């Protein structure tokens, strides 16, 4: 522990606290907060990529737990319907993880970049679908096409974590008619569940820097709290969340486009 604490400087502490708040808000409202956390761990804290990937899971679990507790207190978690999203996503994630371990890293980058470009096109077409208010049609969660869509999302989530929250939001908004703010509680539940086994695997293999991870996690939890308060109090919260989604998906695509070349 003393060695881990020696890695912590005032500059790294400030970066972790600020980056955690920002990524916690982004992950709660939209997704792809890993665009902040992974570079923060690798380039500022100096962690190798596998340990940066494992350390980021600590914050994801805590921010999702904070968000879910707040949503539960507000009565905004649809518990009976949650498993209709969770079960197909978890089923798909097993197959996705099996595919991921056999793929070359460059091919994986091509796949992720292509999916982000597709997601950007979906966001930009008929934006009124993303910013509407109203009650979801929960019966659509039982439709075979919707179940298949969530299996595909789980396949991607098992394949690679980055951006899975964006695709979950898309499935809930476009397939079942959720508003963006209404979809977030289910998104946090599913993403949290997907990360539990990954967290224990990284911990078992000693690929978590606990000091950096816990500091970032505490500020990510604060970010999740602030994001939900913003959704409650800011007018046109769905519109601002939609704009944030576009920015994060475009940034994700540009990141992988740079890696292609």
PDB file of C-alpha atoms in Angstrom:
ATOM      1  CA  UNK A   1       0.000   0.000   0.000  1.00  0.00           C
ATOM      2  CA  UNK A   2       2.856   2.409   0.789  1.00  0.00           C
ATOM      3  CA  UNK A   3       4.251   1.830  -2.707  1.00  0.00           C
ATOM      4  CA  UNK A   4       0.849   2.552  -4.237  1.00  0.00           C
ATOM      5  CA  UNK A   5       0.533   5.761  -2.199  1.00  0.00           C
ATOM      6  CA  UNK A   6       3.958   6.918  -3.392  1.00  0.00           C
ATOM      7  CA  UNK A   7       2.520   6.892  -6.950  1.00  0.00           C
ATOM      8  CA  UNK A   8       0.028   9.569  -5.914  1.00  0.00           C
ATOM      9  CA  UNK A   9       1.134  13.179  -6.426  1.00  0.00           C
ATOM     10  CA  UNK A  10      -0.977  16.348  -5.953  1.00  0.00           C
ATOM     11  CA  UNK A  11      -1.173  16.716  -9.758  1.00  0.00           C
ATOM     12  CA  UNK A  12      -2.414  13.151 -10.218  1.00  0.00           C
ATOM     13  CA  UNK A  13      -4.901  13.558  -7.349  1.00  0.00           C
ATOM     14  CA  UNK A  14      -6.382  16.716  -8.915  1.00  0.00           C
ATOM     15  CA  UNK A  15      -6.575  15.055 -12.347  1.00  0.00           C
ATOM     16  CA  UNK A  16      -8.279  11.960 -10.930  1.00  0.00           C
ATOM     17  CA  UNK A  17     -10.854  13.985  -9.004  1.00  0.00           C
ATOM     18  CA  UNK A  18     -11.756  16.230 -11.946  1.00  0.00           C
ATOM     19  CA  UNK A  19     -11.651  13.418 -14.504  1.00  0.00           C
ATOM     20  CA  UNK A  20     -13.798  11.254 -12.258  1.00  0.00           C
ATOM     21  CA  UNK A  21     -16.545  13.857 -11.936  1.00  0.00           C
ATOM     22  CA  UNK A  22     -16.607  14.444 -15.704  1.00  0.00           C
ATOM     23  CA  UNK A  23     -16.560  10.758 -16.636  1.00  0.00           C
ATOM     24  CA  UNK A  24     -19.193   9.941 -13.999  1.00  0.00           C
ATOM     25  CA  UNK A  25     -21.532  12.554 -15.459  1.00  0.00           C
ATOM     26  CA  UNK A  26     -20.861  11.447 -19.039  1.00  0.00           C
ATOM     27  CA  UNK A  27     -21.328   7.746 -18.271  1.00  0.00           C
ATOM     28  CA  UNK A  28     -24.566   8.425 -16.409  1.00  0.00           C
ATOM     29  CA  UNK A  29     -26.098  10.721 -19.018  1.00  0.00           C
ATOM     30  CA  UNK A  30     -24.723   9.144 -22.183  1.00  0.00           C
ATOM     31  CA  UNK A  31     -21.750   6.766 -22.246  1.00  0.00           C
ATOM     32  CA  UNK A  32     -18.126   6.467 -23.417  1.00  0.00           C
ATOM     33  CA  UNK A  33     -16.671   8.015 -20.266  1.00  0.00           C
ATOM     34  CA  UNK A  34     -13.731   5.661 -20.869  1.00  0.00           C
ATOM     35  CA  UNK A  35     -12.536   8.278 -23.366  1.00  0.00           C
ATOM     36  CA  UNK A  36     -11.566  10.235 -20.239  1.00  0.00           C
ATOM     37  CA  UNK A  37     -10.635   7.531 -17.731  1.00  0.00           C
ATOM     38  CA  UNK A  38      -8.359   5.336 -19.859  1.00  0.00           C
ATOM     39  CA  UNK A  39      -6.122   8.185 -21.133  1.00  0.00           C
ATOM     40  CA  UNK A  40      -6.091   9.607 -17.592  1.00  0.00           C
ATOM     41  CA  UNK A  41      -4.780   6.349 -16.140  1.00  0.00           C
ATOM     42  CA  UNK A  42      -2.339   5.667 -18.969  1.00  0.00           C
ATOM     43  CA  UNK A  43      -0.867   9.071 -19.800  1.00  0.00           C
ATOM     44  CA  UNK A  44      -1.134  10.988 -16.502  1.00  0.00           C
ATOM     45  CA  UNK A  45      -0.927   8.182 -13.936  1.00  0.00           C
ATOM     46  CA  UNK A  46       1.448   6.053 -16.037  1.00  0.00           C
ATOM     47  CA  UNK A  47      -0.439   2.759 -15.801  1.00  0.00           C
ATOM     48  CA  UNK A  48      -0.014   0.038 -18.458  1.00  0.00           C
ATOM     49  CA  UNK A  49      -3.098  -0.446 -20.662  1.00  0.00           C
ATOM     50  CA  UNK A  50      -4.294  -3.726 -19.033  1.00  0.00           C
ATOM     51  CA  UNK A  51      -4.071  -2.233 -15.514  1.00  0.00           C
ATOM     52  CA  UNK A  52      -5.727   0.996 -16.703  1.00  0.00           C
ATOM     53  CA  UNK A  53      -8.557  -1.099 -18.147  1.00  0.00           C
ATOM     54  CA  UNK A  54      -8.964  -3.054 -14.909  1.00  0.00           C
ATOM     55  CA  UNK A  55      -8.682   0.002 -12.653  1.00  0.00           C
ATOM     56  CA  UNK A  56     -11.446   1.789 -14.577  1.00  0.00           C
ATOM     57  CA  UNK A  57     -13.913  -0.941 -13.556  1.00  0.00           C
ATOM     58  CA  UNK A  58     -13.812   0.204  -9.903  1.00  0.00           C
ATOM     59  CA  UNK A  59     -15.276   3.588 -10.802  1.00  0.00           C
ATOM     60  CA  UNK A  60     -17.842   2.133 -13.207  1.00  0.00           C
ATOM     61  CA  UNK A  61     -19.256  -0.089 -10.469  1.00  0.00           C
ATOM     62  CA  UNK A  62     -19.430   2.702  -7.876  1.00  0.00           C
ATOM     63  CA  UNK A  63     -20.918   5.346 -10.179  1.00  0.00           C
ATOM     64  CA  UNK A  64     -23.586   2.885 -11.346  1.00  0.00           C
ATOM     65  CA  UNK A  65     -24.373   1.897  -7.752  1.00  0.00           C
ATOM     66  CA  UNK A  66     -24.782   5.575  -6.777  1.00  0.00           C
ATOM     67  CA  UNK A  67     -26.974   6.249  -9.793  1.00  0.00           C
ATOM     68  CA  UNK A  68     -29.149   3.210  -9.174  1.00  0.00           C
ATOM     69  CA  UNK A  69     -29.636   4.101  -5.507  1.00  0.00           C
ATOM     70  CA  UNK A  70     -30.815   7.585  -6.466  1.00  0.00           C
ATOM     71  CA  UNK A  71     -33.113   6.278  -9.205  1.00  0.00           C
ATOM     72  CA  UNK A  72     -34.523   3.676  -6.805  1.00  0.00           C
ATOM     73  CA  UNK A  73     -35.230   6.392  -4.228  1.00  0.00           C
ATOM     74  CA  UNK A  74     -37.035   8.354  -6.937  1.00  0.00           C
ATOM     75  CA  UNK A  75     -39.029   5.271  -7.968  1.00  0.00           C
ATOM     76  CA  UNK A  76     -37.609   5.334 -11.491  1.00  0.00           C
ATOM     77  CA  UNK A  77     -36.332   1.730 -11.759  1.00  0.00           C
ATOM     78  CA  UNK A  78     -38.812  -0.559 -13.522  1.00  0.00           C
ATOM     79  CA  UNK A  79     -37.772  -3.723 -11.670  1.00  0.00           C
ATOM     80  CA  UNK A  80     -40.129  -6.309 -13.294  1.00  0.00           C
ATOM     81  CA  UNK A  81     -39.076  -5.205 -16.792  1.00  0.00           C
ATOM     82  CA  UNK A  82     -35.358  -4.882 -16.040  1.00  0.00           C
ATOM     83  CA  UNK A  83     -34.698  -8.589 -16.464  1.00  0.00           C
ATOM     84  CA  UNK A  84     -36.218  -8.471 -19.971  1.00  0.00           C
ATOM     85  CA  UNK A  85     -33.282  -6.245 -20.879  1.00  0.00           C
ATOM     86  CA  UNK A  86     -30.682  -7.768 -18.582  1.00  0.00           C
ATOM     87  CA  UNK A  87     -31.062 -11.454 -19.521  1.00  0.00           C
ATOM     88  CA  UNK A  88     -30.603 -11.142 -23.320  1.00  0.00           C
ATOM     89  CA  UNK A  89     -27.734  -8.687 -22.848  1.00  0.00           C
ATOM     90  CA  UNK A  90     -25.936 -11.059 -20.478  1.00  0.00           C
ATOM     91  CA  UNK A  91     -26.523 -13.965 -22.873  1.00  0.00           C
ATOM     92  CA  UNK A  92     -25.009 -12.001 -25.739  1.00  0.00           C
ATOM     93  CA  UNK A  93     -22.061 -10.866 -23.637  1.00  0.00           C
ATOM     94  CA  UNK A  94     -20.841 -14.445 -23.161  1.00  0.00           C
ATOM     95  CA  UNK A  95     -20.605 -14.946 -26.917  1.00  0.00           C
ATOM     96  CA  UNK A  96     -19.072 -11.491 -27.358  1.00  0.00           C
ATOM     97  CA  UNK A  97     -16.299 -12.191 -24.879  1.00  0.00           C
ATOM     98  CA  UNK A  98     -15.544 -15.471 -26.649  1.00  0.00           C
ATOM     99  CA  UNK A  99     -15.160 -13.638 -29.959  1.00  0.00           C
ATOM    100  CA  UNK A 100     -13.034 -10.862 -28.473  1.00  0.00           C
ATOM    101  CA  UNK A 101     -10.280 -13.145 -27.193  1.00  0.00           C
ATOM    102  CA  UNK A 102      -9.712 -14.546 -30.692  1.00  0.00           C
ATOM    103  CA  UNK A 103      -9.587 -11.282 -32.661  1.00  0.00           C
ATOM    104  CA  UNK A 104      -6.536  -9.272 -33.651  1.00  0.00           C
ATOM    105  CA  UNK A 105      -6.417  -5.842 -31.951  1.00  0.00           C
ATOM    106  CA  UNK A 106      -6.389  -3.978 -35.281  1.00  0.00           C
ATOM    107  CA  UNK A 107      -9.469  -5.835 -36.510  1.00  0.00           C
ATOM    108  CA  UNK A 108     -11.183  -5.037 -33.204  1.00  0.00           C
ATOM    109  CA  UNK A 109     -10.424  -1.328 -33.698  1.00  0.00           C
ATOM    110  CA  UNK A 110     -11.942  -1.452 -37.200  1.00  0.00           C
ATOM    111  CA  UNK A 111     -15.085  -3.084 -35.781  1.00  0.00           C
ATOM    112  CA  UNK A 112     -15.504  -0.565 -32.970  1.00  0.00           C
ATOM    113  CA  UNK A 113     -14.873   2.434 -35.229  1.00  0.00           C
ATOM    114  CA  UNK A 114     -17.379   1.155 -37.773  1.00  0.00           C
ATOM    115  CA  UNK A 115     -20.008   0.626 -35.079  1.00  0.00           C
ATOM    116  CA  UNK A 116     -19.464   4.144 -33.732  1.00  0.00           C
ATOM    117  CA  UNK A 117     -19.903   5.589 -37.243  1.00  0.00           C
ATOM    118  CA  UNK A 118     -23.141   3.608 -37.585  1.00  0.00           C
ATOM    119  CA  UNK A 119     -24.311   4.880 -34.179  1.00  0.00           C
ATOM    120  CA  UNK A 120     -23.551   8.480 -35.172  1.00  0.00           C
ATOM    121  CA  UNK A 121     -25.717   8.074 -38.285  1.00  0.00           C
ATOM    122  CA  UNK A 122     -28.557   6.656 -36.162  1.00  0.00           C
ATOM    123  CA  UNK A 123     -28.326   9.616 -33.779  1.00  0.00           C
ATOM    124  CA  UNK A 124     -28.443  12.192 -36.548  1.00  0.00           C
ATOM    125  CA  UNK A 125     -31.438  10.684 -38.359  1.00  0.00           C
ATOM    126  CA  UNK A 126     -34.830  11.823 -37.026  1.00  0.00           C
ATOM    127  CA  UNK A 127     -33.545  13.477 -33.835  1.00  0.00           C
ATOM    128  CA  UNK A 128     -37.094  13.968 -32.570  1.00  0.00           C
ATOM    129  CA  UNK A 129     -37.113  10.288 -31.545  1.00  0.00           C
ATOM    130  CA  UNK A 130     -34.320  10.983 -29.058  1.00  0.00           C
ATOM    131  CA  UNK A 131     -35.631  14.105 -27.343  1.00  0.00           C
ATOM    132  CA  UNK A 132     -39.281  13.175 -26.888  1.00  0.00           C
ATOM    133  CA  UNK A 133     -40.928  12.779 -23.492  1.00  0.00           C
ATOM    134  CA  UNK A 134     -43.587  10.251 -22.629  1.00  0.00           C
ATOM    135  CA  UNK A 135     -44.185   6.742 -21.321  1.00  0.00           C
ATOM    136  CA  UNK A 136     -42.369   3.753 -22.867  1.00  0.00           C
ATOM    137  CA  UNK A 137     -44.229   0.838 -24.414  1.00  0.00           C
ATOM    138  CA  UNK A 138     -42.953  -1.890 -22.075  1.00  0.00           C
ATOM    139  CA  UNK A 139     -44.695  -4.615 -24.082  1.00  0.00           C
ATOM    140  CA  UNK A 140     -42.167  -4.007 -26.866  1.00  0.00           C
ATOM    141  CA  UNK A 141     -39.411  -5.303 -24.583  1.00  0.00           C
ATOM    142  CA  UNK A 142     -40.927  -8.771 -25.091  1.00  0.00           C
ATOM    143  CA  UNK A 143     -40.976  -8.551 -28.895  1.00  0.00           C
ATOM    144  CA  UNK A 144     -38.568 -11.069 -30.522  1.00  0.00           C
ATOM    145  CA  UNK A 145     -36.910  -8.340 -32.590  1.00  0.00           C
ATOM    146  CA  UNK A 146     -36.266  -6.271 -29.449  1.00  0.00           C
ATOM    147  CA  UNK A 147     -34.881  -9.287 -27.593  1.00  0.00           C
ATOM    148  CA  UNK A 148     -32.593  -9.994 -30.561  1.00  0.00           C
ATOM    149  CA  UNK A 149     -31.429  -6.365 -30.519  1.00  0.00           C
ATOM    150  CA  UNK A 150     -30.457  -6.618 -26.846  1.00  0.00           C
ATOM    151  CA  UNK A 151     -28.649  -9.913 -27.466  1.00  0.00           C
ATOM    152  CA  UNK A 152     -26.661  -8.065 -30.157  1.00  0.00           C
ATOM    153  CA  UNK A 153     -25.923  -5.229 -27.713  1.00  0.00           C
ATOM    154  CA  UNK A 154     -24.758  -7.789 -25.163  1.00  0.00           C
ATOM    155  CA  UNK A 155     -22.560  -9.335 -27.856  1.00  0.00           C
ATOM    156  CA  UNK A 156     -20.911  -5.953 -28.294  1.00  0.00           C
ATOM    157  CA  UNK A 157     -20.652  -5.425 -24.526  1.00  0.00           C
ATOM    158  CA  UNK A 158     -18.868  -8.732 -24.087  1.00  0.00           C
ATOM    159  CA  UNK A 159     -16.756  -7.992 -27.149  1.00  0.00           C
ATOM    160  CA  UNK A 160     -15.584  -4.608 -25.847  1.00  0.00           C
ATOM    161  CA  UNK A 161     -16.884  -2.439 -22.998  1.00  0.00           C
ATOM    162  CA  UNK A 162     -16.259   0.970 -24.607  1.00  0.00           C
ATOM    163  CA  UNK A 163     -19.490   2.672 -25.668  1.00  0.00           C
ATOM    164  CA  UNK A 164     -21.887  -0.114 -24.689  1.00  0.00           C
ATOM    165  CA  UNK A 165     -24.007   2.397 -22.742  1.00  0.00           C
ATOM    166  CA  UNK A 166     -24.640   4.324 -25.952  1.00  0.00           C
ATOM    167  CA  UNK A 167     -25.997   1.231 -27.691  1.00  0.00           C
ATOM    168  CA  UNK A 168     -28.151   0.340 -24.685  1.00  0.00           C
ATOM    169  CA  UNK A 169     -29.684   3.811 -24.747  1.00  0.00           C
ATOM    170  CA  UNK A 170     -30.351   3.414 -28.465  1.00  0.00           C
ATOM    171  CA  UNK A 171     -32.113   0.098 -27.920  1.00  0.00           C
ATOM    172  CA  UNK A 172     -34.287   1.443 -25.115  1.00  0.00           C
ATOM    173  CA  UNK A 173     -35.166   4.715 -26.869  1.00  0.00           C
ATOM    174  CA  UNK A 174     -35.722   3.414 -30.401  1.00  0.00           C
ATOM    175  CA  UNK A 175     -37.150  -0.051 -29.665  1.00  0.00           C
ATOM    176  CA  UNK A 176     -39.283   0.590 -26.581  1.00  0.00           C
ATOM    177  CA  UNK A 177     -39.952   4.339 -26.703  1.00  0.00           C
ATOM    178  CA  UNK A 178     -38.105   5.332 -23.529  1.00  0.00           C
ATOM    179  CA  UNK A 179     -37.037   8.942 -23.117  1.00  0.00           C
ATOM    180  CA  UNK A 180     -33.300   9.402 -22.675  1.00  0.00           C
ATOM    181  CA  UNK A 181     -33.726  10.326 -19.023  1.00  0.00           C
ATOM    182  CA  UNK A 182     -36.093   7.397 -18.460  1.00  0.00           C
ATOM    183  CA  UNK A 183     -33.727   4.911 -20.109  1.00  0.00           C
ATOM    184  CA  UNK A 184     -30.757   5.783 -17.934  1.00  0.00           C
ATOM    185  CA  UNK A 185     -31.765   3.734 -14.884  1.00  0.00           C
ATOM    186  CA  UNK A 186     -31.996   0.532 -16.931  1.00  0.00           C
ATOM    187  CA  UNK A 187     -28.742   1.386 -18.706  1.00  0.00           C
ATOM    188  CA  UNK A 188     -26.920   1.790 -15.385  1.00  0.00           C
ATOM    189  CA  UNK A 189     -28.333  -1.505 -14.118  1.00  0.00           C
ATOM    190  CA  UNK A 190     -27.259  -3.473 -17.192  1.00  0.00           C
ATOM    191  CA  UNK A 191     -23.803  -1.887 -17.526  1.00  0.00           C
ATOM    192  CA  UNK A 192     -23.195  -2.464 -13.828  1.00  0.00           C
ATOM    193  CA  UNK A 193     -24.161  -6.133 -14.160  1.00  0.00           C
ATOM    194  CA  UNK A 194     -21.877  -6.583 -17.177  1.00  0.00           C
ATOM    195  CA  UNK A 195     -18.947  -5.170 -15.235  1.00  0.00           C
ATOM    196  CA  UNK A 196     -19.238  -7.315 -12.086  1.00  0.00           C
ATOM    197  CA  UNK A 197     -17.553 -10.456 -13.513  1.00  0.00           C
ATOM    198  CA  UNK A 198     -14.961  -8.352 -15.352  1.00  0.00           C
ATOM    199  CA  UNK A 199     -14.107  -6.528 -12.118  1.00  0.00           C
ATOM    200  CA  UNK A 200     -13.408  -9.774 -10.257  1.00  0.00           C
ATOM    201  CA  UNK A 201     -11.322 -11.152 -13.127  1.00  0.00           C
ATOM    202  CA  UNK A 202      -9.126  -8.041 -13.160  1.00  0.00           C
ATOM    203  CA  UNK A 203      -8.855  -8.063  -9.357  1.00  0.00           C
ATOM    204  CA  UNK A 204      -7.927 -11.758  -9.263  1.00  0.00           C
ATOM    205  CA  UNK A 205      -5.184 -11.131 -11.832  1.00  0.00           C
ATOM    206  CA  UNK A 206      -3.813  -8.139  -9.868  1.00  0.00           C
ATOM    207  CA  UNK A 207      -4.626  -5.681 -12.658  1.00  0.00           C
ATOM    208  CA  UNK A 208      -6.188  -2.964 -10.499  1.00  0.00           C
ATOM    209  CA  UNK A 209      -4.307  -0.011  -8.979  1.00  0.00           C
ATOM    210  CA  UNK A 210      -6.484   0.348  -5.883  1.00  0.00           C
ATOM    211  CA  UNK A 211      -5.402   3.857  -4.830  1.00  0.00           C
ATOM    212  CA  UNK A 212      -6.012   5.404  -8.253  1.00  0.00           C
ATOM    213  CA  UNK A 213      -9.160   3.321  -8.747  1.00  0.00           C
ATOM    214  CA  UNK A 214     -10.783   4.261  -5.447  1.00  0.00           C
ATOM    215  CA  UNK A 215      -9.989   7.970  -5.812  1.00  0.00           C
ATOM    216  CA  UNK A 216     -11.460   8.040  -9.307  1.00  0.00           C
ATOM    217  CA  UNK A 217     -14.427   5.961  -8.156  1.00  0.00           C
ATOM    218  CA  UNK A 218     -15.320   8.407  -5.372  1.00  0.00           C
ATOM    219  CA  UNK A 219     -15.418  11.333  -7.788  1.00  0.00           C
ATOM    220  CA  UNK A 220     -17.258   9.280 -10.419  1.00  0.00           C
ATOM    221  CA  UNK A 221     -19.934   8.600  -7.818  1.00  0.00           C
ATOM    222  CA  UNK A 222     -20.222  12.366  -7.290  1.00  0.00           C
ATOM    223  CA  UNK A 223     -20.441  12.822 -11.058  1.00  0.00           C
ATOM    224  CA  UNK A 224     -23.312  10.329 -11.258  1.00  0.00           C
ATOM    225  CA  UNK A 225     -25.154  12.193  -8.483  1.00  0.00           C
ATOM    226  CA  UNK A 226     -24.679  15.559 -10.210  1.00  0.00           C
ATOM    227  CA  UNK A 227     -25.807  14.139 -13.569  1.00  0.00           C
ATOM    228  CA  UNK A 228     -29.082  12.839 -12.160  1.00  0.00           C
ATOM    229  CA  UNK A 229     -29.736  16.115 -10.348  1.00  0.00           C
ATOM    230  CA  UNK A 230     -29.153  17.928 -13.638  1.00  0.00           C
ATOM    231  CA  UNK A 231     -31.653  15.677 -15.410  1.00  0.00           C
ATOM    232  CA  UNK A 232     -34.222  16.504 -12.756  1.00  0.00           C
ATOM    233  CA  UNK A 233     -33.725  20.271 -12.671  1.00  0.00           C
ATOM    234  CA  UNK A 234     -32.433  21.415 -16.057  1.00  0.00           C
ATOM    235  CA  UNK A 235     -35.092  22.260 -18.661  1.00  0.00           C
ATOM    236  CA  UNK A 236     -34.849  20.216 -21.879  1.00  0.00           C
ATOM    237  CA  UNK A 237     -32.616  17.607 -20.191  1.00  0.00           C
ATOM    238  CA  UNK A 238     -33.304  15.119 -22.996  1.00  0.00           C
ATOM    239  CA  UNK A 239     -32.076  17.617 -25.590  1.00  0.00           C
ATOM    240  CA  UNK A 240     -28.835  18.248 -23.702  1.00  0.00           C
ATOM    241  CA  UNK A 241     -28.307  14.509 -23.190  1.00  0.00           C
ATOM    242  CA  UNK A 242     -28.888  13.954 -26.920  1.00  0.00           C
ATOM    243  CA  UNK A 243     -26.270  16.580 -27.768  1.00  0.00           C
ATOM    244  CA  UNK A 244     -23.817  14.990 -25.342  1.00  0.00           C
ATOM    245  CA  UNK A 245     -24.424  11.604 -26.970  1.00  0.00           C
ATOM    246  CA  UNK A 246     -23.541  13.015 -30.391  1.00  0.00           C
ATOM    247  CA  UNK A 247     -20.334  14.585 -29.052  1.00  0.00           C
ATOM    248  CA  UNK A 248     -19.196  11.389 -27.289  1.00  0.00           C
ATOM    249  CA  UNK A 249     -19.986   9.081 -30.216  1.00  0.00           C
ATOM    250  CA  UNK A 250     -18.209  11.418 -32.655  1.00  0.00           C
ATOM    251  CA  UNK A 251     -15.207  11.585 -30.311  1.00  0.00           C
ATOM    252  CA  UNK A 252     -15.161   7.784 -30.065  1.00  0.00           C
ATOM    253  CA  UNK A 253     -15.220   7.435 -33.849  1.00  0.00           C
ATOM    254  CA  UNK A 254     -12.396   9.973 -34.274  1.00  0.00           C
ATOM    255  CA  UNK A 255     -10.325   8.120 -31.675  1.00  0.00           C
ATOM    256  CA  UNK A 256     -10.578   4.841 -33.569  1.00  0.00           C
ATOM    257  CA  UNK A 257     -10.180   6.571 -36.950  1.00  0.00           C
ATOM    258  CA  UNK A 258      -6.792   7.883 -35.744  1.00  0.00           C
ATOM    259  CA  UNK A 259      -5.807   4.347 -34.721  1.00  0.00           C
ATOM    260  CA  UNK A 260      -6.724   3.045 -38.188  1.00  0.00           C
ATOM    261  CA  UNK A 261      -4.099   5.283 -39.745  1.00  0.00           C
TER     262      UNK A 261
END
